[in-house]
Amino acid sequence: MMDTPGKTIHHLIIFFWDTMGFKDKLNNLRECKVNSNIYDAYFNQDIDENSIYVESRNGFDFTGNMFRIVEELSTGKYGDFRIYVFAQSHIRPKIEEYKRNYNLNIYRIIDSEDEACRILHNVKYIFADSGIRYKYVKKPGQVFINTWHGTIMKLMGIDNVHEQLSMGIIQRSLLFSDYLALPSDYLQDRLLSSFMLEDIYPGKVLLEGYP
C-alpha cells in the first residue's frame, strides 16, 4: 500500500530532521547565536552602574538571604536600582506573588538561561547564595557578593564523593565572589575547606551575620 502525499512528506521531514542531523545543526546555530550575544555583552557593552542581578539557589528558590536583600533594596534607601531576579519557570509565580505582597522593586524576573547570561555581563552588582549561571565569567568592574544559603550540616564538595565531580560549579561561583557574607567562623571554615579554597580564595569574608 502506497503512502499518501501527506505521509510521504512527513517521512521526509523525519528523515532529514533526525537521520541527516538537521536538528543538531539548528541547535548548534542557535547556541552560536547565544554565545555571540554573551561575547558582545562581555567585551563590547558597558556595565550598568545602577543594576543588580539576584539568583537564589540556582533559580530554584527565592527565600532567605536573597529575598531579604531585595526587600531591603526596595526601600529606596540605597538608590534607584534596576533589580533582575533569575528564577526557574515554575518559581516565577512565587516571586511575582512576593513582589505584590512585599512591594518588591523588581525590574524583571528572568526565566531564560540565555537572557540571564547576557544580563549578568551588564550588571554592576551580583548577589547569589549558591552557584551562578555556568556561562557567566566575571567582568572587570563587577561586584559579586555570595551569602551561601545556610549553615552547612552535611558533607559537601570534596567531602562528599557524590559531589566531587560537580563541585567546580560552586568553586567558580565562590572564586568569582568579592565578598562572602557569612554568619560564623564555623561556616567560613566548612565552606572554604569543603570546596578546597582555604589558600586561594581571593576575596574578603564578612562575618556580619545573615541579612
Tab-separated table of C-alpha atoms in Angstrom:
chain	number	residue	atom	x	y	z
A	1	MET	CA	0.000	0.000	0.000
A	2	MET	CA	1.441	3.312	-1.097
A	3	ASP	CA	1.812	6.206	1.321
A	4	THR	CA	-0.359	9.259	0.824
A	5	PRO	CA	1.436	12.502	-0.136
A	6	GLY	CA	0.973	13.755	3.439
A	7	LYS	CA	2.646	10.689	4.935
A	8	THR	CA	5.478	10.849	2.397
A	9	ILE	CA	6.231	14.474	3.312
A	10	HIS	CA	6.081	13.572	6.992
A	11	HIS	CA	8.579	10.730	6.492
A	12	LEU	CA	10.912	13.021	4.528
A	13	ILE	CA	10.820	15.612	7.301
A	14	ILE	CA	11.621	12.954	9.908
A	15	PHE	CA	14.435	11.625	7.715
A	16	PHE	CA	16.133	14.996	7.266
A	17	TRP	CA	15.390	16.179	10.827
A	18	ASP	CA	16.763	13.149	12.665
A	19	THR	CA	18.751	10.922	10.288
A	20	MET	CA	20.590	13.728	8.453
A	21	GLY	CA	21.251	15.668	11.644
A	22	PHE	CA	19.342	18.857	10.768
A	23	LYS	CA	18.069	19.095	14.342
A	24	ASP	CA	21.601	19.096	15.743
A	25	LYS	CA	22.747	21.632	13.155
A	26	LEU	CA	19.927	24.022	14.043
A	27	ASN	CA	20.669	23.630	17.746
A	28	ASN	CA	24.339	24.370	17.068
A	29	LEU	CA	23.410	27.537	15.146
A	30	ARG	CA	21.196	28.663	17.990
A	31	GLU	CA	23.973	28.032	20.520
A	32	CYS	CA	26.405	30.049	18.394
A	33	LYS	CA	23.936	32.973	18.336
A	34	VAL	CA	23.508	32.833	22.120
A	35	ASN	CA	27.262	32.688	22.709
A	36	SER	CA	27.793	35.578	20.286
A	37	ASN	CA	25.362	37.723	22.297
A	38	ILE	CA	27.163	36.847	25.547
A	39	TYR	CA	30.537	37.653	23.935
A	40	ASP	CA	29.180	41.010	22.797
A	41	ALA	CA	27.829	41.787	26.285
A	42	TYR	CA	31.161	40.930	27.900
A	43	PHE	CA	33.544	42.716	25.525
A	44	ASN	CA	31.513	45.479	23.888
A	45	GLN	CA	28.835	46.650	26.309
A	46	ASP	CA	29.382	48.879	29.309
A	47	ILE	CA	28.381	47.892	32.828
A	48	ASP	CA	25.133	49.457	34.002
A	49	GLU	CA	26.157	51.040	37.311
A	50	ASN	CA	22.556	51.087	38.588
A	51	SER	CA	21.722	47.435	38.042
A	52	ILE	CA	21.643	44.375	40.293
A	53	TYR	CA	21.310	40.663	39.491
A	54	VAL	CA	19.980	38.255	42.135
A	55	GLU	CA	19.996	34.447	41.969
A	56	SER	CA	18.750	32.219	44.778
A	57	ARG	CA	19.624	28.522	44.878
A	58	ASN	CA	20.370	28.426	41.135
A	59	GLY	CA	16.936	29.872	40.442
A	60	PHE	CA	15.085	27.141	42.323
A	61	ASP	CA	14.008	29.350	45.225
A	62	PHE	CA	13.553	32.931	46.371
A	63	THR	CA	13.738	32.966	50.140
A	64	GLY	CA	16.190	33.684	52.933
A	65	ASN	CA	19.099	35.993	52.187
A	66	MET	CA	18.226	36.800	48.586
A	67	PHE	CA	14.636	37.714	49.422
A	68	ARG	CA	15.748	39.846	52.361
A	69	ILE	CA	18.363	41.677	50.264
A	70	VAL	CA	15.803	42.501	47.562
A	71	GLU	CA	13.321	43.610	50.220
A	72	GLU	CA	15.892	45.973	51.747
A	73	LEU	CA	16.999	47.331	48.369
A	74	SER	CA	13.347	48.008	47.525
A	75	THR	CA	13.121	50.609	50.293
A	76	GLY	CA	14.988	53.085	48.097
A	77	LYS	CA	17.469	53.969	50.837
A	78	TYR	CA	20.406	52.843	48.696
A	79	GLY	CA	19.462	54.399	45.371
A	80	ASP	CA	17.241	53.595	42.426
A	81	PHE	CA	18.466	50.249	41.121
A	82	ARG	CA	17.114	48.023	38.395
A	83	ILE	CA	16.869	44.641	40.085
A	84	TYR	CA	16.881	41.496	37.949
A	85	VAL	CA	15.948	38.183	39.565
A	86	PHE	CA	16.692	34.873	37.867
A	87	ALA	CA	14.233	32.032	38.507
A	88	GLN	CA	13.327	28.695	37.046
A	89	SER	CA	9.987	28.980	35.254
A	90	HIS	CA	7.997	27.180	37.971
A	91	ILE	CA	9.345	29.576	40.633
A	92	ARG	CA	8.305	32.698	38.712
A	93	PRO	CA	4.706	32.808	40.069
A	94	LYS	CA	6.058	32.647	43.632
A	95	ILE	CA	8.320	35.650	43.032
A	96	GLU	CA	5.514	37.587	41.346
A	97	GLU	CA	3.366	36.953	44.426
A	98	TYR	CA	6.165	38.133	46.731
A	99	LYS	CA	6.628	41.186	44.534
A	100	ARG	CA	2.971	42.153	45.037
A	101	ASN	CA	2.724	41.255	48.724
A	102	TYR	CA	6.002	42.843	49.847
A	103	ASN	CA	6.135	45.712	47.333
A	104	LEU	CA	9.446	44.497	45.933
A	105	ASN	CA	11.076	46.785	43.389
A	106	ILE	CA	11.986	44.020	40.928
A	107	TYR	CA	12.589	45.373	37.449
A	108	ARG	CA	12.430	41.998	35.701
A	109	ILE	CA	12.092	38.319	36.573
A	110	ILE	CA	14.216	36.273	34.168
A	111	ASP	CA	13.470	32.623	33.450
A	112	SER	CA	15.549	32.356	30.285
A	113	GLU	CA	19.069	30.998	30.644
A	114	ASP	CA	20.248	32.927	27.584
A	115	GLU	CA	18.835	36.250	28.772
A	116	ALA	CA	20.220	35.703	32.275
A	117	CYS	CA	23.754	35.151	30.934
A	118	ARG	CA	23.570	38.273	28.791
A	119	ILE	CA	22.238	40.453	31.639
A	120	LEU	CA	24.791	39.013	34.057
A	121	HIS	CA	27.569	40.553	31.979
A	122	ASN	CA	25.933	44.001	32.040
A	123	VAL	CA	25.061	44.470	35.723
A	124	LYS	CA	27.229	46.125	38.351
A	125	TYR	CA	26.245	44.081	41.413
A	126	ILE	CA	25.600	40.344	41.674
A	127	PHE	CA	24.074	38.590	44.691
A	128	ALA	CA	23.932	34.798	44.936
A	129	ASP	CA	23.650	32.185	47.667
A	130	SER	CA	24.995	29.165	45.800
A	131	GLY	CA	26.185	28.768	42.206
A	132	ILE	CA	25.763	31.076	39.220
A	133	ARG	CA	24.891	30.576	35.522
A	134	TYR	CA	27.504	28.291	34.020
A	135	LYS	CA	28.299	30.563	31.052
A	136	TYR	CA	28.992	33.550	33.251
A	137	VAL	CA	32.556	34.861	33.544
A	138	LYS	CA	33.115	37.743	35.934
A	139	LYS	CA	33.687	41.027	34.166
A	140	PRO	CA	36.196	43.630	35.417
A	141	GLY	CA	34.351	46.264	37.441
A	142	GLN	CA	31.576	43.988	38.701
A	143	VAL	CA	30.988	43.379	42.402
A	144	PHE	CA	29.938	39.828	43.363
A	145	ILE	CA	28.540	39.018	46.815
A	146	ASN	CA	27.815	35.421	47.866
A	147	THR	CA	25.996	34.707	51.139
A	148	TRP	CA	25.596	30.942	50.847
A	149	HIS	CA	22.161	29.680	51.878
A	150	GLY	CA	22.604	28.295	55.373
A	151	THR	CA	24.974	26.721	57.856
A	152	ILE	CA	26.476	23.532	56.451
A	153	MET	CA	25.346	20.475	58.405
A	154	LYS	CA	26.228	17.806	55.842
A	155	LEU	CA	29.156	16.638	53.756
A	156	MET	CA	29.703	18.821	50.698
A	157	GLY	CA	32.190	19.321	47.897
A	158	ILE	CA	35.369	17.293	48.277
A	159	ASP	CA	33.995	15.662	51.438
A	160	ASN	CA	31.040	14.164	49.548
A	161	VAL	CA	32.027	11.530	46.989
A	162	HIS	CA	28.809	12.198	45.030
A	163	GLU	CA	29.664	15.885	44.584
A	164	GLN	CA	33.352	15.664	43.772
A	165	LEU	CA	32.859	15.676	40.001
A	166	SER	CA	30.443	18.627	40.042
A	167	MET	CA	31.919	20.758	42.825
A	168	GLY	CA	33.599	23.036	40.280
A	169	ILE	CA	30.220	24.681	39.653
A	170	ILE	CA	30.249	26.012	43.207
A	171	GLN	CA	34.000	26.613	43.302
A	172	ARG	CA	33.862	29.033	40.382
A	173	SER	CA	30.980	30.940	41.934
A	174	LEU	CA	32.860	31.333	45.213
A	175	LEU	CA	36.079	32.310	43.423
A	176	PHE	CA	34.183	34.987	41.471
A	177	SER	CA	32.911	36.454	44.752
A	178	ASP	CA	34.476	39.657	46.008
A	179	TYR	CA	32.741	39.123	49.344
A	180	LEU	CA	31.442	36.108	51.248
A	181	ALA	CA	28.860	37.343	53.762
A	182	LEU	CA	28.674	34.607	56.395
A	183	PRO	CA	27.290	34.272	59.932
A	184	SER	CA	30.096	32.366	61.681
A	185	ASP	CA	33.686	31.156	61.717
A	186	TYR	CA	32.328	27.623	61.535
A	187	LEU	CA	30.605	28.225	58.189
A	188	GLN	CA	33.657	30.018	56.834
A	189	ASP	CA	35.904	27.069	57.690
A	190	ARG	CA	33.473	24.451	56.375
A	191	LEU	CA	32.668	26.288	53.155
A	192	LEU	CA	36.253	27.061	52.182
A	193	SER	CA	37.589	23.640	53.160
A	194	SER	CA	34.757	21.692	51.510
A	195	PHE	CA	35.456	23.435	48.218
A	196	MET	CA	39.253	23.469	48.623
A	197	LEU	CA	39.566	27.247	48.722
A	198	GLU	CA	41.333	27.831	52.058
A	199	ASP	CA	44.546	29.112	50.474
A	200	ILE	CA	43.291	30.523	47.187
A	201	TYR	CA	40.050	32.425	47.857
A	202	PRO	CA	40.881	35.956	46.633
A	203	GLY	CA	38.002	37.886	48.194
A	204	LYS	CA	37.056	39.087	51.649
A	205	VAL	CA	34.976	37.167	54.210
A	206	LEU	CA	32.483	39.318	56.111
A	207	LEU	CA	31.406	37.664	59.346
A	208	GLU	CA	28.483	40.005	59.819
A	209	GLY	CA	25.572	37.563	60.154
A	210	TYR	CA	22.866	36.944	57.606
A	211	PRO	CA	20.623	39.666	56.151
